XYZ file of C-alpha atoms in Angstrom:
771
model
C 46.073 17.709 -42.498
C 44.247 17.208 -38.954
C 47.274 17.437 -36.908
C 48.115 20.497 -38.761
C 44.797 22.210 -38.212
C 45.203 21.466 -34.637
C 48.815 22.915 -34.656
C 47.447 26.076 -36.182
C 44.664 26.255 -33.640
C 47.001 25.987 -30.852
C 49.432 28.186 -32.274
C 47.110 31.075 -32.933
C 46.395 31.037 -29.151
C 50.067 30.437 -27.798
C 50.642 34.354 -27.388
C 47.402 34.622 -25.380
C 48.178 31.637 -23.115
C 51.725 32.734 -22.754
C 50.521 36.177 -21.670
C 48.094 34.697 -19.305
C 50.701 32.293 -17.915
C 53.408 35.074 -17.543
C 50.923 37.495 -15.924
C 50.158 34.940 -13.164
C 49.528 36.675 -9.842
C 51.369 35.810 -6.570
C 48.397 37.297 -4.654
C 45.604 34.628 -3.586
C 43.284 33.650 -6.323
C 40.209 31.212 -6.184
C 41.119 27.543 -6.656
C 39.260 24.353 -6.477
C 40.847 21.426 -4.481
C 39.356 18.034 -5.493
C 39.765 15.083 -3.321
C 38.037 12.510 -5.191
C 35.416 10.168 -3.877
C 33.267 11.428 -0.912
C 33.573 7.664 0.675
C 35.964 8.874 3.406
C 33.516 11.569 4.570
C 30.397 9.433 4.666
C 30.388 9.056 8.274
C 30.958 12.839 8.864
C 28.175 15.321 8.888
C 28.320 18.671 6.939
C 30.215 20.762 9.646
C 32.778 17.998 10.325
C 33.582 17.524 6.695
C 33.944 21.147 6.410
C 36.173 21.346 9.491
C 38.432 18.470 8.154
C 38.861 20.783 4.874
C 39.647 23.779 7.097
C 42.463 21.816 8.924
C 43.837 20.826 5.504
C 43.768 24.509 4.402
C 45.169 25.885 7.670
C 48.178 23.398 7.313
C 49.416 25.566 4.383
C 48.263 29.119 4.772
C 50.773 31.220 6.841
C 49.938 32.303 10.336
C 50.032 36.118 9.508
C 47.373 35.548 6.750
C 45.116 33.548 8.913
C 42.139 36.136 8.073
C 41.824 34.588 4.697
C 41.349 31.085 6.151
C 37.848 30.566 4.843
C 36.156 28.008 2.358
C 33.890 29.145 -0.312
C 32.177 25.710 -1.062
C 32.687 22.553 0.611
C 31.945 19.344 -1.141
C 31.302 16.056 0.859
C 28.188 14.440 -0.441
C 28.641 12.970 -3.833
C 32.555 13.700 -3.995
C 34.857 15.556 -1.826
C 36.784 18.698 -1.925
C 36.577 22.560 -1.519
C 37.194 26.028 -3.115
C 39.200 28.792 -1.338
C 41.648 31.636 -1.988
C 45.279 30.159 -2.544
C 48.543 31.458 -4.106
C 50.252 29.511 -6.569
C 52.803 28.028 -4.226
C 49.990 27.060 -1.685
C 48.125 25.300 -4.663
C 51.185 23.457 -5.613
C 51.853 22.278 -2.131
C 48.071 21.073 -1.820
C 48.265 19.337 -5.180
C 51.230 17.148 -3.707
C 49.063 16.117 -0.735
C 48.250 12.281 -0.382
C 44.380 13.088 -0.199
C 44.339 15.353 -3.016
C 43.480 14.328 -6.648
C 43.929 17.749 -8.339
C 44.099 21.527 -7.510
C 43.100 23.887 -10.435
C 42.129 27.656 -10.643
C 38.473 28.209 -10.222
C 37.564 28.915 -13.914
C 34.910 31.146 -15.359
C 32.605 29.332 -17.603
C 30.359 30.929 -20.287
C 26.662 30.522 -21.105
C 26.293 28.719 -24.556
C 23.961 30.967 -25.745
C 7.892 25.465 -29.634
C 8.251 24.269 -33.071
C 11.315 22.340 -32.587
C 9.662 19.300 -30.684
C 6.975 19.095 -33.494
C 9.674 19.170 -36.028
C 11.546 16.492 -34.360
C 8.339 14.204 -34.342
C 7.809 14.863 -37.973
C 11.473 13.920 -38.829
C 11.087 10.607 -37.161
C 10.123 7.720 -39.399
C 8.498 6.020 -36.360
C 4.719 6.473 -35.949
C 3.202 5.805 -32.526
C -0.097 6.176 -30.898
C 1.284 9.068 -28.433
C 3.226 12.287 -28.802
C 5.902 13.756 -26.729
C 3.600 16.026 -24.755
C 1.159 13.424 -23.893
C 3.418 11.392 -21.507
C 2.809 11.442 -17.763
C 6.275 11.655 -16.101
C 7.752 12.227 -12.824
C 11.316 12.737 -14.143
C 13.206 15.463 -12.025
C 15.512 17.573 -14.216
C 18.073 19.692 -12.624
C 18.912 22.896 -14.829
C 22.272 24.594 -13.676
C 22.101 27.870 -15.155
C 20.904 31.607 -14.386
C 17.682 30.698 -12.487
C 14.247 30.701 -13.260
C 11.075 33.206 -13.605
C 8.380 31.190 -12.103
C 5.243 33.089 -12.747
C 5.563 32.441 -16.582
C 2.823 30.183 -18.135
C 5.336 27.782 -19.121
C 5.915 26.990 -15.579
C 2.289 26.311 -14.514
C 1.672 23.103 -12.566
C -1.942 22.635 -13.804
C -2.530 19.004 -14.350
C 0.797 17.931 -12.811
C 0.654 15.263 -10.060
C 2.104 15.313 -6.609
C 5.886 16.077 -6.041
C 7.678 12.715 -6.119
C 8.255 11.711 -2.582
C 12.132 10.720 -3.477
C 12.654 14.469 -3.588
C 14.937 16.072 -0.992
C 15.613 19.620 -2.316
C 14.400 22.835 -1.227
C 12.840 26.046 -2.465
C 15.195 28.808 -1.204
C 13.945 32.397 -0.655
C 15.394 35.603 -1.391
C 14.416 39.252 -1.734
C 12.352 38.594 -4.927
C 11.577 34.995 -4.648
C 9.294 32.983 -2.100
C 8.855 29.417 -1.360
C 5.321 30.013 -2.795
C 6.854 30.453 -6.260
C 7.649 26.777 -6.259
C 4.940 24.546 -7.281
C 4.475 21.027 -8.579
C 6.210 21.914 -11.800
C 9.276 24.037 -10.293
C 9.787 21.806 -7.292
C 13.112 23.105 -6.160
C 15.101 26.210 -6.658
C 18.583 27.132 -5.227
C 20.875 30.045 -5.559
C 24.558 30.386 -4.507
C 25.810 33.541 -2.520
C 29.288 33.631 -3.946
C 31.859 35.693 -2.859
C 33.118 38.470 -5.067
C 36.659 37.168 -5.430
C 37.959 39.356 -8.387
C 37.748 42.424 -6.324
C 38.850 41.140 -3.114
C 41.668 43.105 -1.609
C 44.631 40.992 -0.115
C 44.018 40.241 3.633
C 40.302 41.471 3.494
C 37.363 39.122 3.722
C 35.360 38.931 0.520
C 32.040 40.632 0.268
C 29.002 38.344 0.065
C 26.450 39.041 -2.726
C 22.915 38.502 -1.931
C 20.580 37.033 -4.417
C 17.628 34.776 -4.974
C 16.787 31.920 -7.567
C 15.074 34.378 -9.692
C 16.459 34.669 -13.290
C 17.613 38.010 -14.050
C 19.326 37.124 -17.378
C 16.677 34.911 -19.216
C 18.908 32.019 -20.216
C 18.084 29.586 -17.434
C 14.248 30.304 -17.879
C 14.636 29.571 -21.584
C 16.531 26.321 -21.464
C 14.294 25.032 -18.390
C 11.089 25.615 -20.484
C 12.679 23.740 -23.418
C 13.070 20.665 -21.414
C 9.939 20.676 -19.313
C 7.721 23.596 -19.939
C 4.070 23.199 -19.834
C 2.040 23.521 -23.152
C 1.049 27.108 -23.764
C -1.181 27.754 -26.803
C -0.800 30.611 -29.164
C 2.634 31.518 -27.912
C 4.889 33.679 -30.030
C 7.509 36.330 -29.693
C 5.359 39.541 -30.604
C 3.779 37.461 -33.422
C 6.684 35.677 -34.659
C 6.907 31.870 -34.655
C 3.278 31.525 -33.490
C 2.150 28.267 -32.090
C 2.033 25.879 -29.157
C 5.154 26.261 -27.085
C 6.058 23.234 -24.928
C 8.902 21.243 -23.385
C 9.889 17.740 -24.298
C 8.169 16.315 -21.406
C 5.762 18.890 -20.093
C 4.783 16.781 -16.961
C 8.415 16.387 -15.860
C 9.716 18.511 -12.846
C 12.190 21.297 -12.839
C 14.700 21.936 -10.257
C 16.388 25.165 -10.963
C 20.114 25.627 -9.744
C 21.145 29.341 -10.135
C 24.918 29.237 -10.405
C 25.464 31.927 -13.316
C 24.950 35.491 -13.926
C 25.683 37.841 -16.962
C 29.311 37.601 -16.001
C 29.505 33.849 -16.510
C 29.679 31.145 -14.095
C 32.139 30.078 -11.246
C 33.476 26.678 -11.764
C 33.398 25.949 -8.115
C 29.795 27.080 -7.768
C 28.910 24.889 -10.955
C 30.557 22.002 -8.818
C 28.513 22.876 -5.881
C 25.139 22.951 -7.770
C 25.793 19.403 -9.182
C 26.494 18.122 -5.845
C 23.381 19.755 -4.396
C 21.380 18.282 -7.480
C 22.634 14.767 -6.688
C 21.742 15.175 -3.068
C 18.472 16.635 -3.802
C 17.444 13.497 -6.018
C 17.446 14.960 -9.672
C 17.282 12.204 -12.322
C 18.988 14.122 -15.052
C 21.212 17.481 -15.151
C 21.302 19.755 -18.025
C 24.283 22.237 -18.321
C 24.402 24.633 -21.279
C 27.456 25.983 -20.018
C 31.304 25.401 -20.897
C 34.714 26.714 -20.860
C 36.562 28.360 -23.750
C 38.165 25.711 -26.328
C 41.282 27.846 -26.011
C 41.881 27.165 -22.377
C 40.193 23.906 -22.241
C 41.456 21.878 -19.133
C 42.071 18.316 -18.892
C 39.387 16.177 -17.421
C 40.519 16.304 -13.718
C 40.724 20.099 -13.791
C 37.324 20.628 -15.250
C 34.472 21.032 -12.756
C 31.788 19.922 -15.086
C 33.623 16.809 -16.007
C 34.398 16.132 -12.325
C 30.879 16.663 -11.109
C 29.382 14.802 -14.053
C 31.757 11.792 -13.450
C 30.455 11.299 -9.945
C 26.851 11.808 -11.295
C 27.487 8.957 -13.894
C 28.574 6.790 -10.865
C 25.155 7.550 -9.276
C 23.268 6.676 -12.525
C 22.445 10.343 -13.331
C 23.286 11.614 -16.725
C 24.575 15.119 -17.493
C 23.938 16.685 -20.751
C 26.007 19.619 -21.890
C 26.378 21.936 -24.970
C 29.183 21.472 -27.321
C 29.949 25.331 -27.426
C 29.476 28.216 -29.786
C 32.877 28.569 -31.398
C 32.193 26.731 -34.638
C 32.884 26.507 -37.447
C 36.530 26.060 -36.688
C 37.749 22.419 -35.822
C 38.909 21.250 -32.370
C 36.556 23.864 -30.561
C 34.088 21.227 -28.833
C 34.153 21.470 -25.157
C 32.622 19.260 -22.520
C 34.119 16.167 -24.155
C 34.453 13.771 -21.504
C 32.862 10.387 -22.554
C 30.510 10.341 -19.543
C 28.759 13.483 -20.878
C 26.160 13.615 -23.504
C 27.658 16.540 -25.698
C 25.226 18.358 -27.927
C 25.653 20.381 -31.176
C 23.044 22.739 -32.795
C 20.835 22.746 -35.815
C 18.232 24.457 -37.545
C 14.486 23.591 -37.668
C 12.086 23.764 -40.562
C 11.002 27.643 -39.997
C 13.043 30.535 -41.106
C 12.904 34.172 -40.037
C 13.690 36.629 -42.950
C 13.849 40.092 -43.440
C 13.765 41.839 -46.912
C 16.083 44.534 -48.458
C 14.247 46.236 -51.374
C 16.775 48.683 -53.147
C 15.857 51.609 -55.379
C 15.970 49.670 -58.572
C 13.149 47.523 -57.284
C 15.262 44.403 -56.610
C 15.049 42.698 -53.331
C 17.373 40.256 -51.317
C 16.611 38.036 -48.643
C 18.338 38.550 -45.298
C 17.992 37.109 -41.881
C 17.095 39.085 -38.491
C 14.408 39.571 -35.977
C 13.343 43.047 -36.266
C 9.928 44.735 -35.870
C 10.911 47.623 -38.469
C 8.349 50.466 -38.937
C 9.704 50.788 -42.537
C 7.824 49.608 -45.469
C 8.085 49.096 -49.356
C 6.380 52.486 -49.943
C 9.128 54.762 -49.095
C 13.046 54.378 -49.594
C 16.012 55.936 -47.782
C 19.296 56.993 -48.953
C 21.795 54.185 -49.094
C 25.562 54.629 -47.713
C 28.529 52.447 -46.966
C 30.229 52.743 -43.738
C 33.587 53.419 -45.267
C 32.175 56.453 -47.324
C 30.467 58.108 -44.170
C 33.445 57.836 -41.887
C 34.618 60.164 -39.204
C 37.862 62.074 -39.516
C 41.129 60.164 -38.899
C 39.269 56.703 -38.726
C 40.894 53.694 -40.492
C 38.848 52.357 -43.420
C 38.600 49.130 -41.810
C 37.104 50.423 -38.632
C 34.478 52.630 -40.694
C 33.368 49.674 -42.972
C 32.918 47.409 -39.843
C 31.053 50.181 -38.100
C 33.250 50.287 -35.058
C 32.520 52.541 -32.117
C 33.475 56.209 -32.943
C 34.085 55.593 -36.690
C 31.038 57.144 -38.303
C 30.379 60.639 -39.050
C 26.928 61.354 -37.320
C 26.051 64.133 -39.860
C 26.544 61.981 -42.789
C 24.877 59.093 -41.297
C 21.572 60.590 -40.013
C 18.617 59.398 -41.974
C 20.470 56.982 -44.182
C 20.523 53.325 -44.260
C 24.101 52.275 -43.462
C 25.919 49.180 -45.080
C 28.470 47.621 -42.822
C 30.802 44.678 -43.154
C 31.412 41.921 -40.772
C 34.954 40.924 -41.310
C 36.293 42.032 -37.964
C 35.284 39.340 -35.437
C 36.141 41.796 -32.440
C 33.207 43.848 -33.258
C 29.720 42.143 -32.576
C 26.773 42.696 -34.564
C 25.003 44.286 -31.705
C 27.849 46.748 -31.348
C 27.464 47.701 -34.941
C 23.697 48.078 -34.548
C 24.267 50.265 -31.549
C 26.777 52.408 -33.326
C 24.604 53.031 -36.435
C 21.454 53.466 -34.307
C 23.052 56.029 -32.164
C 24.230 58.036 -35.185
C 20.550 58.426 -35.946
C 20.643 56.079 -39.056
C 17.541 54.643 -40.533
C 18.674 51.079 -40.587
C 21.742 48.802 -41.007
C 22.442 46.086 -43.711
C 25.177 43.854 -42.574
C 27.140 41.714 -45.070
C 28.755 38.660 -43.777
C 31.124 36.419 -45.496
C 28.649 33.545 -45.037
C 24.952 33.299 -44.019
C 24.822 33.147 -40.191
C 22.522 30.627 -38.327
C 22.032 32.829 -35.097
C 19.659 35.704 -35.745
C 20.224 39.137 -34.222
C 17.286 40.778 -32.228
C 17.267 44.358 -33.204
C 13.813 45.257 -31.728
C 12.276 48.084 -33.796
C 15.428 49.309 -35.442
C 15.498 48.242 -38.967
C 18.254 45.411 -39.381
C 18.814 42.806 -41.658
C 22.143 40.457 -42.268
C 23.041 39.019 -45.972
C 25.760 36.721 -47.133
C 28.136 37.663 -49.721
C 26.134 36.427 -52.587
C 23.328 38.914 -51.908
C 25.966 41.708 -50.550
C 27.748 41.863 -53.806
C 24.834 42.977 -55.922
C 23.917 45.399 -53.138
C 27.291 47.043 -53.071
C 27.278 46.924 -56.918
C 23.891 48.829 -56.844
C 25.567 51.355 -54.285
C 28.657 52.102 -56.429
C 26.850 52.270 -59.654
C 24.039 54.513 -58.768
C 24.097 58.302 -58.146
C 21.495 58.460 -55.356
C 21.117 54.789 -54.171
C 18.199 54.124 -51.846
C 16.821 51.042 -50.103
C 14.401 50.072 -47.406
C 14.296 47.208 -44.917
C 11.282 45.249 -44.170
C 10.024 43.721 -40.905
C 10.962 40.092 -40.238
C 8.359 37.445 -41.315
C 8.187 33.906 -40.859
C 8.756 31.117 -43.598
C 7.214 27.848 -42.460
C 7.974 24.395 -43.659
C 11.536 25.789 -44.844
C 13.571 23.291 -46.689
C 16.220 21.822 -46.067
C 16.323 21.361 -42.475
C 17.899 20.550 -40.268
C 21.014 22.370 -41.237
C 24.006 22.416 -38.820
C 24.566 25.780 -37.127
C 27.649 27.636 -38.255
C 28.279 28.640 -34.675
C 28.034 25.146 -33.200
C 31.551 24.030 -32.034
C 33.254 21.097 -34.120
C 35.290 18.156 -33.258
C 37.639 16.487 -33.084
C 38.176 16.821 -29.262
C 41.281 18.495 -28.439
C 41.971 16.262 -25.312
C 41.405 13.014 -27.212
C 40.288 11.969 -30.824
C 39.515 8.551 -29.592
C 35.878 9.477 -28.431
C 33.741 11.082 -31.186
C 32.504 14.470 -29.971
C 30.089 16.044 -30.240
C 27.750 13.134 -29.783
C 24.657 14.290 -31.355
C 22.933 17.380 -32.835
C 19.516 18.790 -31.877
C 17.628 22.172 -32.600
C 19.211 25.164 -31.282
C 18.431 27.979 -33.891
C 15.659 30.608 -33.274
C 14.095 28.562 -30.646
C 10.855 30.128 -29.082
C 10.647 29.393 -25.271
C 9.845 31.175 -21.990
C 11.661 34.358 -21.442
C 11.779 36.754 -18.467
C 9.570 39.829 -19.084
C 12.001 42.846 -19.783
C 10.155 45.910 -18.593
C 13.024 48.255 -19.519
C 12.824 47.323 -23.254
C 12.926 50.492 -25.131
C 12.696 48.905 -28.404
C 9.078 47.977 -28.349
C 6.502 49.579 -30.430
C 3.743 51.869 -28.720
C 1.254 49.450 -26.870
C 3.619 46.383 -26.870
C 3.941 44.594 -23.577
C 6.946 42.525 -22.360
C 6.682 39.054 -23.948
C 6.333 35.747 -21.925
C 8.414 34.094 -24.713
C 11.845 34.870 -26.499
C 13.610 33.582 -29.523
C 17.347 32.229 -28.845
C 19.955 30.571 -30.640
C 23.083 28.485 -29.531
C 24.162 25.054 -28.356
C 22.476 26.149 -25.137
C 19.299 25.665 -26.603
C 20.078 22.337 -28.397
C 21.347 20.801 -25.097
C 17.856 21.092 -23.240
C 16.313 19.274 -26.466
C 18.348 16.190 -25.686
C 17.818 16.439 -21.966
C 14.019 16.490 -22.811
C 14.472 13.558 -25.259
C 16.212 11.593 -22.496
C 13.469 12.442 -20.018
C 10.849 11.225 -22.561
C 12.636 7.756 -23.115
C 13.111 7.364 -19.599
C 9.207 7.901 -18.828
C 8.644 4.985 -21.185
C 11.632 2.974 -20.180
C 11.932 3.446 -16.472
C 14.424 0.498 -16.066
C 16.797 1.592 -18.646
C 20.012 3.216 -17.436
C 20.747 6.628 -18.771
C 23.743 5.284 -20.541
C 21.311 2.897 -22.471
C 19.205 5.934 -23.239
C 22.025 7.718 -24.463
C 23.022 4.821 -26.726
C 19.570 4.424 -28.000
C 19.210 8.141 -29.006
C 22.733 7.987 -30.688
C 22.145 4.635 -32.654
C 18.708 5.919 -33.919
C 19.626 9.377 -34.874
C 18.645 10.525 -38.376
C 21.329 11.727 -40.987
C 18.863 12.989 -43.542
C 17.015 16.392 -43.978
C 13.318 16.931 -44.674
C 14.227 16.576 -48.326
C 15.386 12.984 -47.843
C 19.117 14.052 -48.470
C 21.973 13.991 -46.194
C 22.072 16.829 -43.421
C 24.279 19.664 -44.490
C 25.990 22.571 -43.030
C 25.589 26.348 -43.863
C 28.212 26.144 -46.634
C 25.943 23.448 -48.226
C 28.286 20.563 -47.665
C 27.239 17.213 -46.260
C 27.637 17.354 -42.491
C 30.149 15.037 -40.975
C 30.455 13.503 -37.594
C 32.846 16.031 -36.329
C 30.141 18.744 -36.827
C 27.001 16.840 -35.959
C 27.994 13.690 -34.055
C 25.975 10.455 -35.114
C 23.167 12.686 -36.354
C 19.952 14.559 -35.357
C 17.823 13.149 -32.382
C 14.947 11.098 -32.928
C 13.010 10.858 -29.642
C 10.345 8.436 -30.990
C 12.993 6.405 -32.885
C 15.042 5.959 -29.582
C 11.898 4.190 -27.965
C 12.711 1.004 -29.940
C 16.342 0.919 -30.686
C 16.705 -2.887 -30.718
C 20.328 -2.752 -29.314
C 22.285 -0.698 -27.092
C 25.797 -0.117 -25.990
C 25.745 0.336 -22.126
C 28.881 2.519 -20.802
C 29.506 1.680 -17.410
C 31.486 3.480 -14.561
C 34.078 0.690 -15.167
C 34.532 1.806 -18.740
C 34.844 5.436 -17.591
C 37.619 4.369 -15.099
C 39.462 2.324 -17.656
C 39.258 5.514 -20.090
C 41.072 7.440 -17.406
C 43.756 4.776 -17.189
C 44.217 4.875 -20.915
C 44.344 8.494 -21.069
C 47.185 8.367 -18.680
C 46.006 9.271 -15.269
C 47.848 7.663 -12.222
C 46.031 4.624 -10.528
C 46.197 6.259 -7.288
C 44.297 9.308 -8.552
C 41.532 7.054 -10.279
C 41.076 4.837 -7.168
C 40.451 8.252 -5.155
C 37.624 9.005 -7.604
C 35.776 5.870 -6.986
C 34.644 3.975 -4.075
C 36.006 0.567 -5.571
C 39.242 -1.085 -5.339
C 39.949 -0.576 -8.851
C 43.107 -1.590 -10.684
C 44.118 -0.130 -14.233
C 44.569 -2.877 -16.934
C 48.243 -3.734 -17.370
C 48.371 -2.414 -20.951
C 46.821 1.190 -20.455
C 47.868 2.965 -23.685
C 46.114 5.750 -25.063
C 45.124 4.002 -28.330
C 42.961 1.716 -26.208
C 40.371 4.532 -25.623
C 38.811 3.419 -28.852
C 37.768 0.390 -27.057
C 35.647 2.108 -24.451
C 32.028 0.491 -25.036
C 30.784 3.820 -26.551
C 27.845 4.048 -29.087
C 30.088 5.567 -31.747
C 33.723 4.639 -32.773
C 36.472 6.899 -33.336
C 40.185 6.089 -33.945
C 42.626 9.116 -33.567
C 45.195 7.881 -35.561
C 45.508 4.819 -37.875
C 48.867 4.527 -39.595
C 48.624 2.893 -43.084
C 51.810 0.782 -42.617
C 50.738 -0.693 -39.387
C 48.000 -3.029 -40.560
C 44.603 -3.322 -39.078
C 43.194 -2.085 -36.041
C 40.437 -3.894 -34.100
C 38.057 -2.451 -31.502
C 35.621 -4.321 -29.454
C 32.042 -3.510 -28.367
C 29.510 -5.337 -25.874
C 25.940 -4.989 -27.295
C 22.945 -5.516 -25.443
C 19.561 -6.715 -26.809
C 16.700 -4.578 -25.599
C 14.096 -5.941 -28.159
C 12.516 -9.136 -28.999
C 14.417 -11.799 -27.112
C 15.202 -14.236 -30.121
C 16.472 -11.400 -32.543
C 19.018 -11.967 -35.130
C 20.972 -8.822 -36.534
C 22.989 -8.840 -39.756
C 25.635 -6.260 -40.336
C 26.169 -4.116 -43.273
C 28.610 -1.113 -44.095
C 28.827 2.319 -45.381
C 32.614 2.597 -45.570
C 34.581 5.231 -47.640
C 36.480 3.945 -50.678
C 39.927 2.330 -49.662
C 39.004 1.579 -46.015
C 38.617 -1.944 -45.250
C 36.246 -2.499 -42.528
C 35.115 -5.973 -41.305
C 32.530 -6.810 -38.583
C 33.030 -10.167 -36.556
C 30.645 -11.845 -36.394
C 28.539 -10.822 -39.421
C 25.578 -12.260 -37.733
C 24.360 -11.484 -33.897
C 21.971 -14.060 -32.708
C 20.238 -13.374 -29.218
C 18.171 -15.894 -27.458
C 16.089 -15.426 -23.875
C 19.420 -16.449 -22.050
C 21.889 -14.550 -24.281
C 21.276 -10.946 -24.093
C 24.752 -9.479 -24.597
C 27.329 -10.349 -27.391
C 30.735 -9.357 -28.165
C 31.088 -7.439 -31.545
C 34.669 -6.640 -33.157
C 35.283 -4.358 -35.760
C 38.704 -4.124 -37.833
C 39.720 -1.235 -39.695
C 42.535 -1.470 -42.406
C 43.771 1.817 -43.793
C 46.312 0.471 -46.368
C 44.343 1.879 -49.345
C 42.411 4.676 -47.601
C 42.914 8.361 -48.319
C 44.729 10.153 -45.621
C 42.701 12.298 -43.275
C 39.244 11.585 -41.684
C 37.249 8.829 -42.921
C 33.645 8.644 -42.219
C 31.186 5.886 -42.267
C 28.819 3.607 -40.321
C 28.143 -0.032 -39.494
C 24.366 -0.877 -39.662
C 22.953 -3.786 -37.788
C 19.438 -4.896 -38.982
C 17.052 -7.555 -37.738
C 14.010 -6.749 -40.130
C 12.421 -4.119 -37.953
C 15.284 -2.241 -36.094
C 18.277 -0.514 -37.552
C 21.217 0.131 -35.272
C 23.627 2.835 -36.894
C 27.016 2.789 -35.510
C 28.878 5.924 -36.561
C 32.686 5.577 -37.047
C 35.614 8.195 -37.673
C 39.033 6.966 -38.539
C 41.886 9.389 -39.070
C 44.357 7.745 -41.453
C 47.995 8.982 -41.173
């Protein structure tokens, strides 16, 4: 079944991929040339390294086209390579060069776009004498995104200590950003004057775009404040979600790297930002960005995976969003094992907007709207298909496509639209109806959506089919149907929570199923955090000023929650590696909601590890995990061997004289020392499969752990040994787990191994695909 789903997913995009390939342009296009470790360039200064890259480039560019002999980005600090304009033939020639690991088109990546930290503390079963926002920390977090808006209260440095002496970065200036905009909170800010490669005529030099670190989108400002924003009392979005807004570690420092705009993010620029962050001295990197799951490249053609591998070598963890292409399977991105991949969930706060029909019945919808309507007056109700413009298809009209509605018929009415055409966004439907002078919009969706549309003062609400059906029945059975839409209100202490967001990308990973992805789930729905002031908003009520906060949803918002959690744990355990902290967060994650029942998805089914990884983060619980599974650079190199990369390429990536194991089959990926276990295929007829893990004790020295199982019926799981006894001299032990699927159900089998010593419970999630 799983392979069939994957085949359908690939087949559905085959025509798009074929068209993309067939339309390849012989004209020069932007490429990234990755040359592995920077060890060969350590003795060269920046100019000399760039010169060596130019020499390599000049060896393949024809003499008559030397005017395009230029390098956009040169990488020489943490890894080696460059980006430049190449034809396909030139890229092919370079890829065969002895010093080159991979050459790939420079991709355009997408942005994966308060109460949440308190909710995570409440969900934790651990009770300590301090809270997340009471920790003093000098952790430096690099946020690679759309920049930052430094004047916001979330970035105040009041009470923050001196800038750490190890910081080597800079605060770059631009037309609207001065060095004085940085402070003890925002200690660094970079931007990248990229070339506009898309419009470059052949033979002409590209035009530079000037900029600054200032955020013009809001995405980077929002994510940075989730990680390390200062505590701001009485924060809200025009009265909604009111409370104290704060980051995971308010005393942590932020280094902002503006590598993205509204058009997306150049892969070569992301790679340069990662290199700069490592040279500057960041401790953690947060990237709420990723490629489309349809065109997901392999690990050595993915700029985030390449940069993050070299970050891991230097002991710097990169946390990434899983993507917003759910709920379909095989949509998770950023799936390399050295990345911490984060899915999105809700918090215990719901934002609702009520529809009241003329028959006095009301239905709950979801939205962010500041509707001026009230319950004392109702307006005529119409279905989009019934107020269609001439010569428009019924499908376009009921989906409120641009140009599909008759403005005369629509004016003054509340319009009902369907959402069964994925090519027409909710915002487009809202704009179409609003432009036609309607009084409001009721959008009926197949399922309840997790992400909320912000419609400003235009009355809007979105309902699922359970509420949509009686609304349509009323419309069709009443001579003069009417309705009104009330403004959004907050429902606190909402249950159940968390719920896995419908948009959150799902596993299994399309590159390998032998590493469980996503890794973990964190709050990513209706998150209140800092936002750039939008002075041009025409949707505000009279007298309203631009807000310093905004409410956003996406795995983009979930990612910085995990970044903040890692910074928090590192502040308490400074000697732990980030791999150990990743393990601590994964093995202490919670799988139950605030009703004490299993976490569910928006369809009300129990969530599974391909939706939420090992569970919801518990930052407080991760402080005392008992045991950890430390994944080392050697583990990652072996993973690349098992995956099938050539030993020469793998050696080029690392500074060590590494040899692949003699047996480097793909099925051995499951043996990588990861905090979860995933077996991509287990044949019923081939007997048991055994995987190994090295477990490290970080609790009391003389601890003894006993194992227990939560295994699905028919799957035989054995843990060897059943008892793990540690001493002051024995801190690491070998753990073996065998899986026998002879009597198991075909398909994905989910379960967990529990290791317990009386005070710590280590939760090891496993997924076995029985074929």
